[in-house]
Amino acid sequence: SVAGERLVPIPDRLEEILKNWLLTTRFPADQDPVFPTIKGRPFDYKNHWRRFGGPVAEELGLKNVSYHSFRHTANTGAGVAG
């Protein structure tokens, strides 16, 4: 969408778990991220890739991979697994 926000259907049980998580987290405001950084900020995938994903890919000898590559692979595997 224009705002980069989407509605994603989730099972009722997961909704219950996430609501409980938001009630117990240090950053429970309605508009805050579900899984913030330790400082309560939104997760920054570029920073995470620079610090963790890139070095792991390099150590494994993987070339031309990105954060999206891992997401795509995980989603494909989940689809195959059912």
N, CA, C and O atoms as a DFTB+ gen file, in Angstrom:
328 C
 N C O
     1  1       0.830      -1.189       0.000
     2  2       0.000       0.000       0.000
     3  2       0.872       1.250       0.000
     4  3       2.092       1.163       0.136
     5  1       0.260       2.378      -0.148
     6  2       0.989       3.648      -0.183
     7  2       1.745       3.883       1.119
     8  3       2.888       4.341       1.098
     9  1       1.118       3.573       2.247
    10  2       1.748       3.807       3.553
    11  2       2.700       2.688       3.947
    12  3       3.389       2.801       4.960
    13  1       2.754       1.612       3.171
    14  2       3.611       0.491       3.519
    15  2       3.025      -0.374       4.615
    16  3       3.744      -1.160       5.231
    17  1       1.739      -0.246       4.870
    18  2       1.080      -1.043       5.898
    19  2       0.114      -2.012       5.234
    20  3      -0.528      -1.684       4.237
    21  1       0.020      -3.217       5.804
    22  2      -0.871      -4.229       5.264
    23  2      -1.610      -4.906       6.408
    24  3      -1.116      -4.962       7.534
    25  1      -2.775      -5.409       6.113
    26  2      -3.491      -6.257       7.057
    27  2      -3.116      -7.694       6.743
    28  3      -3.254      -8.152       5.608
    29  1      -2.642      -8.394       7.753
    30  2      -2.219      -9.775       7.575
    31  2      -3.081     -10.643       8.474
    32  3      -3.062     -10.473       9.693
    33  1      -3.840     -11.573       7.898
    34  2      -4.664     -12.438       8.740
    35  2      -3.781     -13.378       9.567
    36  3      -2.800     -13.931       9.070
    37  1      -4.150     -13.542      10.829
    38  2      -3.413     -14.453      11.707
    39  2      -4.414     -15.312      12.465
    40  3      -5.560     -14.906      12.659
    41  1      -3.987     -16.498      12.894
    42  2      -4.880     -17.355      13.677
    43  2      -5.265     -16.694      15.003
    44  3      -4.507     -15.894      15.552
    45  1      -6.440     -17.036      15.504
    46  2      -6.924     -16.468      16.769
    47  2      -5.928     -16.671      17.904
    48  3      -5.717     -15.769      18.715
    49  1      -5.317     -17.848      17.965
    50  2      -4.363     -18.141      19.047
    51  2      -3.161     -17.202      18.979
    52  3      -2.696     -16.718      20.011
    53  1      -2.659     -16.945      17.786
    54  2      -1.530     -16.026      17.650
    55  2      -1.932     -14.614      18.054
    56  3      -1.145     -13.900      18.676
    57  1      -3.138     -14.210      17.709
    58  2      -3.623     -12.886      18.115
    59  2      -3.628     -12.774      19.638
    60  3      -3.227     -11.750      20.192
    61  1      -4.080     -13.817      20.305
    62  2      -4.108     -13.831      21.775
    63  2      -2.695     -13.718      22.346
    64  3      -2.458     -12.957      23.283
    65  1      -1.767     -14.471      21.782
    66  2      -0.378     -14.440      22.248
    67  2       0.223     -13.054      22.058
    68  3       0.893     -12.538      22.953
    69  1      -0.013     -12.447      20.892
    70  2       0.541     -11.118      20.626
    71  2      -0.075     -10.054      21.528
    72  3       0.626      -9.149      21.982
    73  1      -1.369     -10.152      21.791
    74  2      -2.004      -9.190      22.701
    75  2      -1.403      -9.296      24.094
    76  3      -1.138      -8.278      24.733
    77  1      -1.186     -10.519      24.570
    78  2      -0.562     -10.707      25.886
    79  2       0.861     -10.157      25.895
    80  3       1.287      -9.537      26.869
    81  1       1.592     -10.387      24.808
    82  2       2.958      -9.861      24.700
    83  2       2.951      -8.338      24.803
    84  3       3.759      -7.759      25.529
    85  1       2.047      -7.695      24.082
    86  2       1.990      -6.232      24.098
    87  2       1.613      -5.687      25.473
    88  3       2.002      -4.573      25.824
    89  1       0.863      -6.461      26.252
    90  2       0.507      -6.033      27.608
    91  2       1.689      -6.128      28.564
    92  3       1.735      -5.416      29.567
    93  1       2.646      -7.004      28.261
    94  2       3.761      -7.226      29.182
    95  2       5.059      -6.572      28.742
    96  3       6.003      -6.497      29.529
    97  1       5.131      -6.099      27.510
    98  2       6.367      -5.496      27.026
    99  2       6.587      -4.133      27.672
   100  3       5.651      -3.521      28.187
   101  1       7.815      -3.672      27.639
   102  2       8.147      -2.355      28.202
   103  2       7.606      -1.223      27.353
   104  3       7.533      -0.085      27.815
   105  1       7.227      -1.516      26.123
   106  2       6.804      -0.485      25.185
   107  2       5.409      -0.814      24.654
   108  3       5.265      -1.155      23.480
   109  1       4.380      -0.719      25.498
   110  2       3.057      -1.211      25.125
   111  2       2.161      -0.265      24.331
   112  3       0.994      -0.592      24.114
   113  1       2.648       0.886      23.890
   114  2       1.781       1.824      23.172
   115  2       1.231       1.192      21.895
   116  3       1.905       0.391      21.248
   117  1       0.011       1.558      21.545
   118  2      -0.669       0.959      20.395
   119  2       0.111       1.063      19.092
   120  3       0.065       0.139      18.280
   121  1       0.810       2.138      18.877
   122  2       1.504       2.338      17.606
   123  2       2.965       1.901      17.627
   124  3       3.659       2.037      16.619
   125  1       3.441       1.385      18.743
   126  2       4.824       0.929      18.818
   127  2       4.972      -0.403      18.102
   128  3       3.993      -1.128      17.924
   129  1       6.196      -0.731      17.688
   130  2       6.406      -2.016      17.019
   131  2       6.153      -3.182      17.975
   132  3       6.327      -3.050      19.187
   133  1       5.746      -4.310      17.424
   134  2       5.497      -5.499      18.243
   135  2       6.801      -6.005      18.840
   136  3       6.838      -6.384      20.011
   137  1       7.863      -6.016      18.058
   138  2       9.166      -6.489      18.515
   139  2      10.192      -5.375      18.332
   140  3      10.930      -5.363      17.346
   141  1      10.241      -4.435      19.286
   142  2      11.163      -3.304      19.156
   143  2      12.597      -3.707      19.486
   144  3      12.856      -4.799      19.991
   145  1      13.511      -2.804      19.187
   146  2      14.888      -2.996      19.628
   147  2      14.925      -2.814      21.140
   148  3      13.916      -2.460      21.750
   149  1      16.058      -3.048      21.732
   150  2      16.198      -2.907      23.179
   151  2      15.924      -1.470      23.638
   152  3      15.605      -1.235      24.804
   153  1      16.051      -0.518      22.718
   154  2      15.782       0.884      23.037
   155  2      14.346       1.280      22.717
   156  3      13.979       2.446      22.860
   157  1      13.531       0.320      22.285
   158  2      12.132       0.604      21.998
   159  2      11.871       1.163      20.615
   160  3      10.763       1.612      20.321
   161  1      12.872       1.138      19.776
   162  2      12.713       1.658      18.414
   163  2      12.292       0.535      17.464
   164  3      12.448      -0.644      17.782
   165  1      11.762       0.904      16.304
   166  2      11.419      -0.126      15.314
   167  2      12.666      -0.882      14.857
   168  3      13.759      -0.320      14.796
   169  1      12.488      -2.144      14.544
   170  2      13.555      -2.995      14.034
   171  2      14.036      -2.452      12.694
   172  3      13.219      -2.150      11.824
   173  1      15.332      -2.324      12.519
   174  2      15.913      -1.825      11.275
   175  2      16.626      -2.981      10.588
   176  3      17.726      -3.364      10.984
   177  1      15.992      -3.537       9.553
   178  2      16.562      -4.716       8.913
   179  2      17.918      -4.429       8.265
   180  3      18.762      -5.322       8.196
   181  1      18.141      -3.209       7.793
   182  2      19.433      -2.886       7.170
   183  2      20.556      -2.949       8.200
   184  3      21.639      -3.461       7.915
   185  1      20.294      -2.430       9.391
   186  2      21.281      -2.493      10.458
   187  2      21.521      -3.947      10.865
   188  3      22.664      -4.355      11.072
   189  1      20.458      -4.715      10.979
   190  2      20.582      -6.128      11.349
   191  2      21.390      -6.883      10.297
   192  3      22.244      -7.702      10.636
   193  1      21.120      -6.608       9.025
   194  2      21.859      -7.285       7.953
   195  2      23.342      -6.922       8.016
   196  3      24.206      -7.788       7.880
   197  1      23.627      -5.648       8.223
   198  2      25.020      -5.197       8.285
   199  2      25.762      -5.864       9.439
   200  3      26.921      -6.254       9.295
   201  1      25.099      -5.993      10.575
   202  2      25.755      -6.531      11.766
   203  2      25.793      -8.049      11.815
   204  3      26.749      -8.630      12.328
   205  1      24.752      -8.703      11.280
   206  2      24.656     -10.156      11.439
   207  2      24.554     -10.914      10.117
   208  3      25.385     -11.776       9.830
   209  1      23.548     -10.600       9.318
   210  2      23.291     -11.366       8.097
   211  2      24.441     -11.355       7.115
   212  3      24.852     -12.403       6.618
   213  1      24.964     -10.165       6.832
   214  2      26.077     -10.052       5.883
   215  2      27.297     -10.845       6.311
   216  3      27.834     -11.615       5.514
   217  1      27.754     -10.680       7.557
   218  2      28.909     -11.455       8.006
   219  2      28.670     -12.969       7.969
   220  3      29.580     -13.728       7.637
   221  1      27.463     -13.410       8.305
   222  2      27.166     -14.849       8.258
   223  2      27.203     -15.338       6.813
   224  3      27.797     -16.377       6.524
   225  1      26.573     -14.594       5.905
   226  2      26.584     -14.972       4.489
   227  2      28.017     -15.041       3.967
   228  3      28.377     -15.964       3.236
   229  1      28.824     -14.064       4.346
   230  2      30.221     -14.050       3.906
   231  2      30.974     -15.253       4.453
   232  3      31.732     -15.899       3.730
   233  1      30.765     -15.554       5.737
   234  2      31.438     -16.695       6.356
   235  2      31.050     -18.007       5.684
   236  3      31.866     -18.924       5.586
   237  1      29.804     -18.096       5.223
   238  2      29.328     -19.303       4.546
   239  2      29.692     -19.327       3.064
   240  3      29.408     -20.303       2.368
   241  1      30.315     -18.265       2.586
   242  2      30.706     -18.204       1.186
   243  2      29.548     -17.927       0.243
   244  3      29.634     -18.218      -0.950
   245  1      28.458     -17.363       0.771
   246  2      27.295     -17.052      -0.058
   247  2      27.495     -15.695      -0.714
   248  3      27.862     -14.722      -0.055
   249  1      27.252     -15.642      -2.014
   250  2      27.415     -14.388      -2.742
   251  2      26.069     -13.934      -3.284
   252  3      25.186     -14.751      -3.548
   253  1      25.923     -12.637      -3.446
   254  2      24.703     -12.045      -4.009
   255  2      23.448     -12.423      -3.224
   256  3      22.404     -12.712      -3.808
   257  1      23.560     -12.420      -1.905
   258  2      22.386     -12.673      -1.072
   259  2      22.043     -11.398      -0.315
   260  3      22.879     -10.513      -0.135
   261  1      20.821     -11.331       0.113
   262  2      20.352     -10.170       0.857
   263  2      19.394     -10.655       1.934
   264  3      19.062     -11.838       2.018
   265  1      18.964      -9.711       2.749
   266  2      17.960     -10.033       3.762
   267  2      16.733     -10.630       3.086
   268  3      16.144     -11.592       3.579
   269  1      16.353     -10.047       1.947
   270  2      15.188     -10.538       1.205
   271  2      15.405     -11.973       0.729
   272  3      14.453     -12.753       0.691
   273  1      16.630     -12.337       0.366
   274  2      16.920     -13.707      -0.068
   275  2      16.565     -14.704       1.027
   276  3      15.960     -15.742       0.760
   277  1      16.944     -14.383       2.259
   278  2      16.643     -15.279       3.372
   279  2      15.142     -15.332       3.642
   280  3      14.602     -16.402       3.923
   281  1      14.464     -14.187       3.558
   282  2      13.003     -14.162       3.737
   283  2      12.335     -15.022       2.680
   284  3      11.443     -15.813       2.987
   285  1      12.767     -14.867       1.429
   286  2      12.170     -15.625       0.328
   287  2      12.391     -17.126       0.528
   288  3      11.475     -17.925       0.335
   289  1      13.605     -17.498       0.915
   290  2      13.915     -18.905       1.146
   291  2      13.071     -19.473       2.284
   292  3      12.553     -20.584       2.176
   293  1      12.928     -18.721       3.368
   294  2      12.118     -19.183       4.502
   295  2      10.655     -19.335       4.098
   296  3      10.009     -20.319       4.458
   297  1      10.132     -18.363       3.350
   298  2       8.733     -18.448       2.912
   299  2       8.511     -19.609       1.956
   300  3       7.488     -20.289       2.031
   301  1       9.459     -19.842       1.060
   302  2       9.352     -20.970       0.132
   303  2       9.360     -22.282       0.907
   304  3       8.549     -23.169       0.644
   305  1      10.275     -22.402       1.860
   306  2      10.344     -23.617       2.674
   307  2       9.074     -23.847       3.473
   308  3       8.611     -24.981       3.599
   309  1       8.512     -22.777       4.013
   310  2       7.263     -22.898       4.774
   311  2       6.129     -23.344       3.862
   312  3       5.295     -24.159       4.258
   313  1       6.094     -22.817       2.649
   314  2       5.057     -23.215       1.700
   315  2       5.177     -24.675       1.310
   316  3       4.172     -25.378       1.199
   317  1       6.395     -25.131       1.103
   318  2       6.629     -26.532       0.748
   319  2       6.239     -27.443       1.911
   320  3       5.672     -28.516       1.708
   321  1       6.549     -27.002       3.133
   322  2       6.246     -27.810       4.319
   323  2       4.754     -27.850       4.624
   324  3       4.283     -28.724       5.352
   325  1       4.017     -26.901       4.065
   326  2       2.566     -26.875       4.282
   327  2       2.218     -26.071       5.472
   328  3       1.041     -25.940       5.806
